[in-house]
Amino acid sequence: MEDQDDIENEGGIGVMIMEDGKDLERNISMVSDSGGFREPLLSSKSRVNNTSQIAIIGANVCPIESLDYEIVENDLFKQDWRSRKKVQIFQYIFLKWTLVLLIGLSTGLVGFFLNIAVENIAGFKLLLASDLMLQDKYLRAFAAFAGCNIVLATCAAILCAYIAPAAAGSGIPEVKAYLNGVDAHSILAPSTLFVKIIGSALGVSAGFVVGKEGPMVHTGACIANLLGQGGSRKYHLTWKWLKYFKNDRDRRDLITCGAAAGVAAAFRAPVGGVLFALEEVASWWRSALLWRTFFTTAVVAMVLRSCIQFCRSGKCGLFGQGGLIMYDVNSGVPNYNTVDVLAVLSIGILGGLLGSLYNFLVDKVLRAYSIINERGPAFKVLLVMIISILSSLCSYGLPWFASCTPCPVSLEEKCPTVGHSGNYKNFQCPAGHYNVLASLFMNTNDDAIRNLFSSDNSSEFHISSLFVFFIGVYCLGVITYGIAIPSGLFIPVILAGASYGRFVGTVLGSVSNLNNGLFALLGAASFLGGTMRMTVSLCVILLELTNNLLMLPLVMLVLLISKTVADSFNKGVYDQIVKMKGLPYLEAHAEPYMRQLVSGDVCSGPLVAFSGVEKVGNIVHTLKFTRHNGFPVIDSPPFSDAPEFCGLVLRSHLLVLLEGKKFTELSVLSGSSILRSFHAFDFAKPGSGKGLKFEDLSFSHEEMEMYVDLHPITNTSPYTVVETMSLAKAAILFRQLGLRHLCVVPKTTGRNPIVGILTRHDFMPEHIKGLYPHLVHHK
């Protein structure tokens, strides 16, 4: 139980040490045995895995904390704001906009670098295999193709497994949890940023059915976190005004801008990026944040446009006009009839069914991979190598089963395509013929999507080839996500959706007024809606991506239908991953069983509180033997007529105060001395979690017997609720305000002035149903 005691507990209300851990473990076991909950990913019988205390980040078990979004209104804060002049406030605002500008510039450049790297690395690999096939050296071509893939994949896996495990996957669930208030180890660390960028370039170039678009969201958030650290004291890269950003509230705003910038850089969709941040990742929003995210994405769009103009002169190698996927699906006006509308409805329903099945399979695969990943980094790398070989076999082997198709006449581009990416790949076919499946499998993912969205030749892809490609991409997408490489879900989903959408368009043929490219777009929209359960942001992203506003009604219809159908079976893929990783995410709505409980029902005890003027030894003992992060401060006579709830003091602030050693020999108020000795910046949150720790402090026996005044650092206006408030109402309040601690006060007088403190842990279903098992089966 020693390891259990060392794990962070968020509240200031739990049992002091050992007993709380034992009760918690027993409660979790009770819930699991009843079948009400599934264990988080990677949990095992030998490990106590509670969502309120630890989470799975990059296949590592990590302690988690909540973020302090609330403004701590103590005497030091008030003194600081009273002393600020107008010019200082202007400088703060100017610097915040400057940081937003830097986030946009940096994310745009990183996105462009990723696309250049992928197009050139993957292009070289594909041209090498193509040249060998033109010489009828088919085995050498496969060896070169598979060899390049496995080398690239292994490099990406080694980076992820050994340097930054948190960089694996898309990163969107982690960013979503962070903006919800969950601070897990290394989610946004500099090492994660480095591995995310390099690993994405290597992983996508290795031919996996993954995208770099999802990881770009995580990359943008990491860039924003790095710029929002408020400088670095260690490397002497800080100055007075940057200190204003050493708080979770400002970092949250910057990271939201970074996530929006990531989408804008991935899809060249600035408005879609803003809406994605609003709809999917951000748990808290305000009008000022809307302006900043819009400015950030606009900067990204300008950076990308400038870079693409530069590359059109041929200075970017094989990049050309590829990458940064922009698909012009149709320049004409889409006219649709009754048959088309019925087909669109069918595509929406099919997308919902396939999307929910996709999420179900991803869940199963992730849990299976967790058994392998838990055995160590070497097994992670081995798993990546196996999936790489399987992907290479499918990409190179399946086109052999496709028949050669004569090139269509009157084409502007050469057929078959030789020397660059294009729609018509020769593969093993004779001159004047092309291989349909090779045009999809032996291409970069971006070019494969461009081929599917193409409307130049309606009979370019056979029905059988589209079906084979859909099955192959669907299965490869499921088994690839979860391995130790940065991998996004957008591209696999768009590929699979576009293939069955074009399949429907090909089947309808002359009966339909819509061309096959438009059907491919609708298929991609339906599958995206069925897996990710977003509507507004996906609609705008797709329209910006394809430059076709006239398809708006049909895309809206497809997204609404697919989301509605898929919601009947399970949650969105990102919500599922958040839950599997054990991240204590607070939903926007309260669960029905919470209405049967009141706030006082989930407050556990005994309560650990301090007096307004407290003995140093008591504080040191409490900090040593508890892991709470918030403690109530109660004034008693002679400082008040009766016990009075003064406010809340944070653990981090207590450490700074104790380090300053402004103690008194008698129990007297000494706030004025503390206000002169400290500045509000002294209590600011350090960057990258490198803050003061209890182990850094030491006290003599005389100091332990002295007193310290806690009033100057006590938040005198914490959010409070009465103990009879329903737990559902308290949960909604807790999330909407972005709280870490919610104080519960008694309804009647003559009692202790505070009943307890609600933290994120207290709203978790595992905790509540552990206390009240009879609610497990209650709907």
PDB file of C-alpha atoms in Angstrom, residues 525-769:
ATOM      1  CA  ALA A 525     -18.767  12.886 -44.058  1.00  0.00           C
ATOM      2  CA  SER A 526     -21.022  10.037 -42.942  1.00  0.00           C
ATOM      3  CA  PHE A 527     -18.153   7.937 -41.606  1.00  0.00           C
ATOM      4  CA  LEU A 528     -16.611  10.927 -39.831  1.00  0.00           C
ATOM      5  CA  GLY A 529     -19.951  11.668 -38.190  1.00  0.00           C
ATOM      6  CA  GLY A 530     -20.372   8.022 -37.214  1.00  0.00           C
ATOM      7  CA  THR A 531     -16.964   7.733 -35.542  1.00  0.00           C
ATOM      8  CA  MET A 532     -16.267  11.178 -34.088  1.00  0.00           C
ATOM      9  CA  ARG A 533     -19.850  12.377 -33.477  1.00  0.00           C
ATOM     10  CA  MET A 534     -19.127  15.967 -34.454  1.00  0.00           C
ATOM     11  CA  THR A 535     -21.436  17.913 -36.739  1.00  0.00           C
ATOM     12  CA  VAL A 536     -20.825  21.646 -37.158  1.00  0.00           C
ATOM     13  CA  SER A 537     -17.024  21.561 -37.149  1.00  0.00           C
ATOM     14  CA  LEU A 538     -16.813  18.530 -39.461  1.00  0.00           C
ATOM     15  CA  CYS A 539     -19.274  20.119 -41.870  1.00  0.00           C
ATOM     16  CA  VAL A 540     -17.214  23.304 -42.138  1.00  0.00           C
ATOM     17  CA  ILE A 541     -13.897  21.424 -42.313  1.00  0.00           C
ATOM     18  CA  LEU A 542     -15.145  19.294 -45.216  1.00  0.00           C
ATOM     19  CA  LEU A 543     -16.524  22.288 -47.090  1.00  0.00           C
ATOM     20  CA  GLU A 544     -13.284  24.239 -46.631  1.00  0.00           C
ATOM     21  CA  LEU A 545     -11.347  21.127 -47.578  1.00  0.00           C
ATOM     22  CA  THR A 546     -13.220  20.568 -50.830  1.00  0.00           C
ATOM     23  CA  ASN A 547     -13.977  24.188 -51.707  1.00  0.00           C
ATOM     24  CA  ASN A 548     -17.607  23.330 -52.435  1.00  0.00           C
ATOM     25  CA  LEU A 549     -20.143  25.326 -50.434  1.00  0.00           C
ATOM     26  CA  LEU A 550     -22.966  24.120 -52.663  1.00  0.00           C
ATOM     27  CA  MET A 551     -22.809  20.688 -51.005  1.00  0.00           C
ATOM     28  CA  LEU A 552     -23.684  22.203 -47.602  1.00  0.00           C
ATOM     29  CA  PRO A 553     -27.297  20.865 -47.327  1.00  0.00           C
ATOM     30  CA  LEU A 554     -26.352  17.295 -48.196  1.00  0.00           C
ATOM     31  CA  VAL A 555     -23.273  17.256 -45.949  1.00  0.00           C
ATOM     32  CA  MET A 556     -25.346  18.590 -43.048  1.00  0.00           C
ATOM     33  CA  LEU A 557     -27.995  15.921 -43.619  1.00  0.00           C
ATOM     34  CA  VAL A 558     -25.467  13.098 -43.786  1.00  0.00           C
ATOM     35  CA  LEU A 559     -23.668  14.221 -40.625  1.00  0.00           C
ATOM     36  CA  LEU A 560     -26.868  14.537 -38.613  1.00  0.00           C
ATOM     37  CA  ILE A 561     -28.138  11.119 -39.682  1.00  0.00           C
ATOM     38  CA  SER A 562     -24.857   9.286 -39.129  1.00  0.00           C
ATOM     39  CA  LYS A 563     -24.347  10.837 -35.692  1.00  0.00           C
ATOM     40  CA  THR A 564     -27.900  10.036 -34.609  1.00  0.00           C
ATOM     41  CA  VAL A 565     -27.631   6.420 -35.755  1.00  0.00           C
ATOM     42  CA  ALA A 566     -24.191   5.878 -34.178  1.00  0.00           C
ATOM     43  CA  ASP A 567     -25.197   7.457 -30.848  1.00  0.00           C
ATOM     44  CA  SER A 568     -27.706   4.639 -30.461  1.00  0.00           C
ATOM     45  CA  PHE A 569     -24.836   2.153 -30.065  1.00  0.00           C
ATOM     46  CA  ASN A 570     -21.863   3.787 -28.343  1.00  0.00           C
ATOM     47  CA  LYS A 571     -19.961   7.016 -27.731  1.00  0.00           C
ATOM     48  CA  GLY A 572     -17.615   8.882 -30.035  1.00  0.00           C
ATOM     49  CA  VAL A 573     -14.164   7.442 -30.525  1.00  0.00           C
ATOM     50  CA  TYR A 574     -12.385  10.214 -28.610  1.00  0.00           C
ATOM     51  CA  ASP A 575     -14.784   9.903 -25.670  1.00  0.00           C
ATOM     52  CA  GLN A 576     -14.148   6.165 -25.593  1.00  0.00           C
ATOM     53  CA  ILE A 577     -10.378   6.645 -25.572  1.00  0.00           C
ATOM     54  CA  VAL A 578     -10.583   9.224 -22.764  1.00  0.00           C
ATOM     55  CA  LYS A 579     -12.506   6.695 -20.685  1.00  0.00           C
ATOM     56  CA  MET A 580     -10.183   3.806 -21.554  1.00  0.00           C
ATOM     57  CA  LYS A 581      -7.119   5.772 -20.522  1.00  0.00           C
ATOM     58  CA  GLY A 582      -8.654   6.437 -17.125  1.00  0.00           C
ATOM     59  CA  LEU A 583      -8.659  10.220 -17.510  1.00  0.00           C
ATOM     60  CA  PRO A 584     -11.274  11.631 -15.087  1.00  0.00           C
ATOM     61  CA  TYR A 585     -13.195  13.618 -17.665  1.00  0.00           C
ATOM     62  CA  LEU A 586     -16.273  15.528 -16.503  1.00  0.00           C
ATOM     63  CA  GLU A 587     -19.161  15.377 -18.946  1.00  0.00           C
ATOM     64  CA  ALA A 588     -21.244  18.435 -19.778  1.00  0.00           C
ATOM     65  CA  HIS A 589     -24.342  16.729 -18.389  1.00  0.00           C
ATOM     66  CA  ALA A 590     -24.957  15.065 -15.043  1.00  0.00           C
ATOM     67  CA  GLU A 591     -25.788  11.381 -14.826  1.00  0.00           C
ATOM     68  CA  PRO A 592     -29.385  10.542 -13.801  1.00  0.00           C
ATOM     69  CA  TYR A 593     -28.325   8.790 -10.571  1.00  0.00           C
ATOM     70  CA  MET A 594     -26.721  12.033  -9.366  1.00  0.00           C
ATOM     71  CA  ARG A 595     -30.186  13.511  -8.907  1.00  0.00           C
ATOM     72  CA  GLN A 596     -30.835  10.986  -6.146  1.00  0.00           C
ATOM     73  CA  LEU A 597     -27.907  12.303  -4.105  1.00  0.00           C
ATOM     74  CA  VAL A 598     -27.039  15.615  -2.509  1.00  0.00           C
ATOM     75  CA  SER A 599     -23.604  17.204  -2.229  1.00  0.00           C
ATOM     76  CA  GLY A 600     -23.197  16.142   1.384  1.00  0.00           C
ATOM     77  CA  ASP A 601     -23.681  12.468   0.478  1.00  0.00           C
ATOM     78  CA  VAL A 602     -20.315  12.089  -1.260  1.00  0.00           C
ATOM     79  CA  CYS A 603     -18.209  14.174   1.131  1.00  0.00           C
ATOM     80  CA  SER A 604     -15.949  11.802   3.017  1.00  0.00           C
ATOM     81  CA  GLY A 605     -13.987  12.588   6.148  1.00  0.00           C
ATOM     82  CA  PRO A 606     -12.411  13.378   8.477  1.00  0.00           C
ATOM     83  CA  LEU A 607     -11.953  16.903   7.153  1.00  0.00           C
ATOM     84  CA  VAL A 608      -8.397  18.274   7.273  1.00  0.00           C
ATOM     85  CA  ALA A 609      -8.534  22.002   8.049  1.00  0.00           C
ATOM     86  CA  PHE A 610      -6.220  24.713   9.357  1.00  0.00           C
ATOM     87  CA  SER A 611      -6.719  27.628  11.710  1.00  0.00           C
ATOM     88  CA  GLY A 612      -6.227  31.145  10.411  1.00  0.00           C
ATOM     89  CA  VAL A 613      -3.003  31.339  12.421  1.00  0.00           C
ATOM     90  CA  GLU A 614      -1.624  27.816  12.441  1.00  0.00           C
ATOM     91  CA  LYS A 615       1.295  26.106  14.109  1.00  0.00           C
ATOM     92  CA  VAL A 616       4.093  25.350  11.655  1.00  0.00           C
ATOM     93  CA  GLY A 617       4.457  21.803  12.961  1.00  0.00           C
ATOM     94  CA  ASN A 618       0.772  21.061  12.253  1.00  0.00           C
ATOM     95  CA  ILE A 619       1.094  22.278   8.666  1.00  0.00           C
ATOM     96  CA  VAL A 620       4.289  20.313   8.071  1.00  0.00           C
ATOM     97  CA  HIS A 621       2.758  17.145   9.520  1.00  0.00           C
ATOM     98  CA  THR A 622      -0.378  17.522   7.388  1.00  0.00           C
ATOM     99  CA  LEU A 623       1.572  18.155   4.180  1.00  0.00           C
ATOM    100  CA  LYS A 624       3.783  15.176   4.906  1.00  0.00           C
ATOM    101  CA  PHE A 625       1.074  12.647   5.603  1.00  0.00           C
ATOM    102  CA  THR A 626      -1.616  13.752   3.138  1.00  0.00           C
ATOM    103  CA  ARG A 627      -1.644  14.458  -0.578  1.00  0.00           C
ATOM    104  CA  HIS A 628      -4.512  16.922  -0.534  1.00  0.00           C
ATOM    105  CA  ASN A 629      -4.185  20.055  -2.620  1.00  0.00           C
ATOM    106  CA  GLY A 630      -6.744  22.258  -0.892  1.00  0.00           C
ATOM    107  CA  PHE A 631      -7.350  22.888   2.802  1.00  0.00           C
ATOM    108  CA  PRO A 632     -10.159  24.893   4.454  1.00  0.00           C
ATOM    109  CA  VAL A 633      -9.061  27.699   6.751  1.00  0.00           C
ATOM    110  CA  ILE A 634     -11.289  28.237   9.815  1.00  0.00           C
ATOM    111  CA  ASP A 635     -10.973  31.196  12.159  1.00  0.00           C
ATOM    112  CA  SER A 636     -11.706  30.472  15.810  1.00  0.00           C
ATOM    113  CA  PRO A 637     -11.704  32.643  18.958  1.00  0.00           C
ATOM    114  CA  PRO A 638      -9.903  34.922  19.710  1.00  0.00           C
ATOM    115  CA  PHE A 639      -9.728  35.832  15.989  1.00  0.00           C
ATOM    116  CA  SER A 640     -13.527  35.544  15.590  1.00  0.00           C
ATOM    117  CA  ASP A 641     -16.539  35.317  17.872  1.00  0.00           C
ATOM    118  CA  ALA A 642     -17.379  31.797  16.689  1.00  0.00           C
ATOM    119  CA  PRO A 643     -15.846  29.257  14.291  1.00  0.00           C
ATOM    120  CA  GLU A 644     -15.949  30.911  10.895  1.00  0.00           C
ATOM    121  CA  PHE A 645     -15.074  29.580   7.450  1.00  0.00           C
ATOM    122  CA  CYS A 646     -12.366  31.941   6.232  1.00  0.00           C
ATOM    123  CA  GLY A 647     -11.558  30.386   2.849  1.00  0.00           C
ATOM    124  CA  LEU A 648      -9.349  27.852   1.111  1.00  0.00           C
ATOM    125  CA  VAL A 649      -5.570  27.602   0.952  1.00  0.00           C
ATOM    126  CA  LEU A 650      -3.685  25.617  -1.694  1.00  0.00           C
ATOM    127  CA  ARG A 651      -0.908  23.161  -0.989  1.00  0.00           C
ATOM    128  CA  SER A 652       1.467  24.870  -3.441  1.00  0.00           C
ATOM    129  CA  HIS A 653       0.929  28.216  -1.704  1.00  0.00           C
ATOM    130  CA  LEU A 654       1.606  26.685   1.703  1.00  0.00           C
ATOM    131  CA  LEU A 655       4.941  25.330   0.472  1.00  0.00           C
ATOM    132  CA  VAL A 656       6.024  28.772  -0.749  1.00  0.00           C
ATOM    133  CA  LEU A 657       4.914  30.379   2.513  1.00  0.00           C
ATOM    134  CA  LEU A 658       6.782  27.804   4.601  1.00  0.00           C
ATOM    135  CA  GLU A 659       9.913  28.214   2.500  1.00  0.00           C
ATOM    136  CA  GLY A 660       9.886  31.957   3.289  1.00  0.00           C
ATOM    137  CA  LYS A 661       9.847  31.162   7.030  1.00  0.00           C
ATOM    138  CA  LYS A 662       8.001  34.322   8.064  1.00  0.00           C
ATOM    139  CA  PHE A 663       7.010  32.770  11.378  1.00  0.00           C
ATOM    140  CA  THR A 664       6.059  34.276  14.723  1.00  0.00           C
ATOM    141  CA  GLU A 665       6.656  32.900  18.193  1.00  0.00           C
ATOM    142  CA  LEU A 666       3.101  33.689  19.293  1.00  0.00           C
ATOM    143  CA  SER A 667      -0.246  32.990  17.689  1.00  0.00           C
ATOM    144  CA  VAL A 668      -0.838  36.499  16.337  1.00  0.00           C
ATOM    145  CA  LEU A 669      -1.872  38.065  13.022  1.00  0.00           C
ATOM    146  CA  SER A 670       1.193  38.909  10.941  1.00  0.00           C
ATOM    147  CA  GLY A 671      -0.371  39.392   7.509  1.00  0.00           C
ATOM    148  CA  SER A 672       1.130  42.846   6.919  1.00  0.00           C
ATOM    149  CA  SER A 673       4.651  41.442   7.319  1.00  0.00           C
ATOM    150  CA  ILE A 674       3.913  38.630   4.853  1.00  0.00           C
ATOM    151  CA  LEU A 675       2.432  41.071   2.327  1.00  0.00           C
ATOM    152  CA  ARG A 676       5.660  43.067   2.433  1.00  0.00           C
ATOM    153  CA  SER A 677       7.847  39.973   2.115  1.00  0.00           C
ATOM    154  CA  PHE A 678       6.088  38.211  -0.759  1.00  0.00           C
ATOM    155  CA  HIS A 679       4.781  39.125  -4.172  1.00  0.00           C
ATOM    156  CA  ALA A 680       1.920  37.473  -6.040  1.00  0.00           C
ATOM    157  CA  PHE A 681       4.447  36.175  -8.598  1.00  0.00           C
ATOM    158  CA  ASP A 682       6.130  34.123  -5.886  1.00  0.00           C
ATOM    159  CA  PHE A 683       3.025  31.930  -5.788  1.00  0.00           C
ATOM    160  CA  ALA A 684       2.670  31.592  -9.560  1.00  0.00           C
ATOM    161  CA  LYS A 685       2.577  28.103 -11.025  1.00  0.00           C
ATOM    162  CA  PRO A 686       5.986  27.033 -12.375  1.00  0.00           C
ATOM    163  CA  GLY A 687       6.450  25.775 -15.895  1.00  0.00           C
ATOM    164  CA  SER A 688       6.420  22.068 -16.755  1.00  0.00           C
ATOM    165  CA  GLY A 689       5.540  21.087 -13.176  1.00  0.00           C
ATOM    166  CA  LYS A 690       9.021  21.876 -11.791  1.00  0.00           C
ATOM    167  CA  GLY A 691       7.706  23.510  -8.654  1.00  0.00           C
ATOM    168  CA  LEU A 692       8.632  23.511  -5.014  1.00  0.00           C
ATOM    169  CA  LYS A 693       8.149  20.149  -3.304  1.00  0.00           C
ATOM    170  CA  PHE A 694       7.714  19.266   0.327  1.00  0.00           C
ATOM    171  CA  GLU A 695      10.960  17.296   0.259  1.00  0.00           C
ATOM    172  CA  ASP A 696      12.821  20.540  -0.498  1.00  0.00           C
ATOM    173  CA  LEU A 697      11.874  22.019   2.887  1.00  0.00           C
ATOM    174  CA  SER A 698      13.546  21.525   6.243  1.00  0.00           C
ATOM    175  CA  PHE A 699      12.723  22.960   9.675  1.00  0.00           C
ATOM    176  CA  SER A 700      14.373  23.056  13.047  1.00  0.00           C
ATOM    177  CA  HIS A 701      12.605  22.003  16.238  1.00  0.00           C
ATOM    178  CA  GLU A 702      12.191  25.653  17.259  1.00  0.00           C
ATOM    179  CA  GLU A 703      10.600  26.551  13.911  1.00  0.00           C
ATOM    180  CA  MET A 704       8.130  23.678  14.211  1.00  0.00           C
ATOM    181  CA  GLU A 705       6.820  25.243  17.436  1.00  0.00           C
ATOM    182  CA  MET A 706       6.287  28.659  15.841  1.00  0.00           C
ATOM    183  CA  TYR A 707       3.160  30.028  14.098  1.00  0.00           C
ATOM    184  CA  VAL A 708       2.374  31.374  10.639  1.00  0.00           C
ATOM    185  CA  ASP A 709      -0.523  33.559   9.492  1.00  0.00           C
ATOM    186  CA  LEU A 710      -2.393  31.931   6.590  1.00  0.00           C
ATOM    187  CA  HIS A 711      -4.810  34.811   5.917  1.00  0.00           C
ATOM    188  CA  PRO A 712      -2.701  36.562   3.219  1.00  0.00           C
ATOM    189  CA  ILE A 713      -2.601  33.441   0.997  1.00  0.00           C
ATOM    190  CA  THR A 714      -6.133  32.189   1.721  1.00  0.00           C
ATOM    191  CA  ASN A 715      -8.669  32.434  -1.084  1.00  0.00           C
ATOM    192  CA  THR A 716     -11.405  34.296   0.761  1.00  0.00           C
ATOM    193  CA  SER A 717     -14.029  33.775  -1.941  1.00  0.00           C
ATOM    194  CA  PRO A 718     -14.000  30.081  -2.903  1.00  0.00           C
ATOM    195  CA  TYR A 719     -17.040  28.686  -4.648  1.00  0.00           C
ATOM    196  CA  THR A 720     -19.413  27.081  -2.145  1.00  0.00           C
ATOM    197  CA  VAL A 721     -22.631  25.091  -2.274  1.00  0.00           C
ATOM    198  CA  VAL A 722     -25.026  24.139   0.457  1.00  0.00           C
ATOM    199  CA  GLU A 723     -24.921  20.490   1.502  1.00  0.00           C
ATOM    200  CA  THR A 724     -28.512  19.908   0.344  1.00  0.00           C
ATOM    201  CA  MET A 725     -27.814  20.889  -3.280  1.00  0.00           C
ATOM    202  CA  SER A 726     -28.323  17.926  -5.603  1.00  0.00           C
ATOM    203  CA  LEU A 727     -25.110  16.308  -6.764  1.00  0.00           C
ATOM    204  CA  ALA A 728     -26.241  16.720 -10.389  1.00  0.00           C
ATOM    205  CA  LYS A 729     -26.527  20.484  -9.990  1.00  0.00           C
ATOM    206  CA  ALA A 730     -23.170  20.662  -8.216  1.00  0.00           C
ATOM    207  CA  ALA A 731     -21.512  18.599 -10.981  1.00  0.00           C
ATOM    208  CA  ILE A 732     -22.735  20.954 -13.701  1.00  0.00           C
ATOM    209  CA  LEU A 733     -21.584  23.967 -11.671  1.00  0.00           C
ATOM    210  CA  PHE A 734     -18.190  22.354 -11.057  1.00  0.00           C
ATOM    211  CA  ARG A 735     -17.560  21.729 -14.763  1.00  0.00           C
ATOM    212  CA  GLN A 736     -18.911  24.973 -16.148  1.00  0.00           C
ATOM    213  CA  LEU A 737     -16.783  27.041 -13.785  1.00  0.00           C
ATOM    214  CA  GLY A 738     -13.694  24.877 -14.301  1.00  0.00           C
ATOM    215  CA  LEU A 739     -13.179  24.273 -10.593  1.00  0.00           C
ATOM    216  CA  ARG A 740     -10.698  22.172  -8.690  1.00  0.00           C
ATOM    217  CA  HIS A 741     -12.330  22.495  -5.261  1.00  0.00           C
ATOM    218  CA  LEU A 742     -15.977  23.149  -4.417  1.00  0.00           C
ATOM    219  CA  CYS A 743     -16.634  23.797  -0.740  1.00  0.00           C
ATOM    220  CA  VAL A 744     -19.754  22.307   0.871  1.00  0.00           C
ATOM    221  CA  VAL A 745     -21.202  24.335   3.748  1.00  0.00           C
ATOM    222  CA  PRO A 746     -23.882  23.235   6.255  1.00  0.00           C
ATOM    223  CA  LYS A 747     -27.483  24.316   5.911  1.00  0.00           C
ATOM    224  CA  THR A 748     -28.004  24.810   9.641  1.00  0.00           C
ATOM    225  CA  THR A 749     -26.056  26.884  12.131  1.00  0.00           C
ATOM    226  CA  GLY A 750     -24.221  25.656  15.197  1.00  0.00           C
ATOM    227  CA  ARG A 751     -22.157  23.116  13.267  1.00  0.00           C
ATOM    228  CA  ASN A 752     -18.672  23.038  11.799  1.00  0.00           C
ATOM    229  CA  PRO A 753     -18.662  25.925   9.257  1.00  0.00           C
ATOM    230  CA  ILE A 754     -17.657  23.569   6.432  1.00  0.00           C
ATOM    231  CA  VAL A 755     -18.901  20.049   5.754  1.00  0.00           C
ATOM    232  CA  GLY A 756     -16.315  19.048   3.152  1.00  0.00           C
ATOM    233  CA  ILE A 757     -14.796  19.771  -0.241  1.00  0.00           C
ATOM    234  CA  LEU A 758     -15.965  18.302  -3.531  1.00  0.00           C
ATOM    235  CA  THR A 759     -13.226  17.587  -6.048  1.00  0.00           C
ATOM    236  CA  ARG A 760     -13.139  15.957  -9.475  1.00  0.00           C
ATOM    237  CA  HIS A 761     -12.774  12.575  -7.778  1.00  0.00           C
ATOM    238  CA  ASP A 762     -16.098  12.955  -5.985  1.00  0.00           C
ATOM    239  CA  PHE A 763     -18.016  13.303  -9.262  1.00  0.00           C
ATOM    240  CA  MET A 764     -16.525  10.207 -10.872  1.00  0.00           C
ATOM    241  CA  PRO A 765     -19.042   7.363 -11.376  1.00  0.00           C
ATOM    242  CA  GLU A 766     -16.592   4.837  -9.945  1.00  0.00           C
ATOM    243  CA  HIS A 767     -16.387   6.759  -6.686  1.00  0.00           C
ATOM    244  CA  ILE A 768     -20.099   7.498  -6.347  1.00  0.00           C
ATOM    245  CA  LYS A 769     -21.231   3.995  -7.175  1.00  0.00           C
TER     246      LYS A 769
END
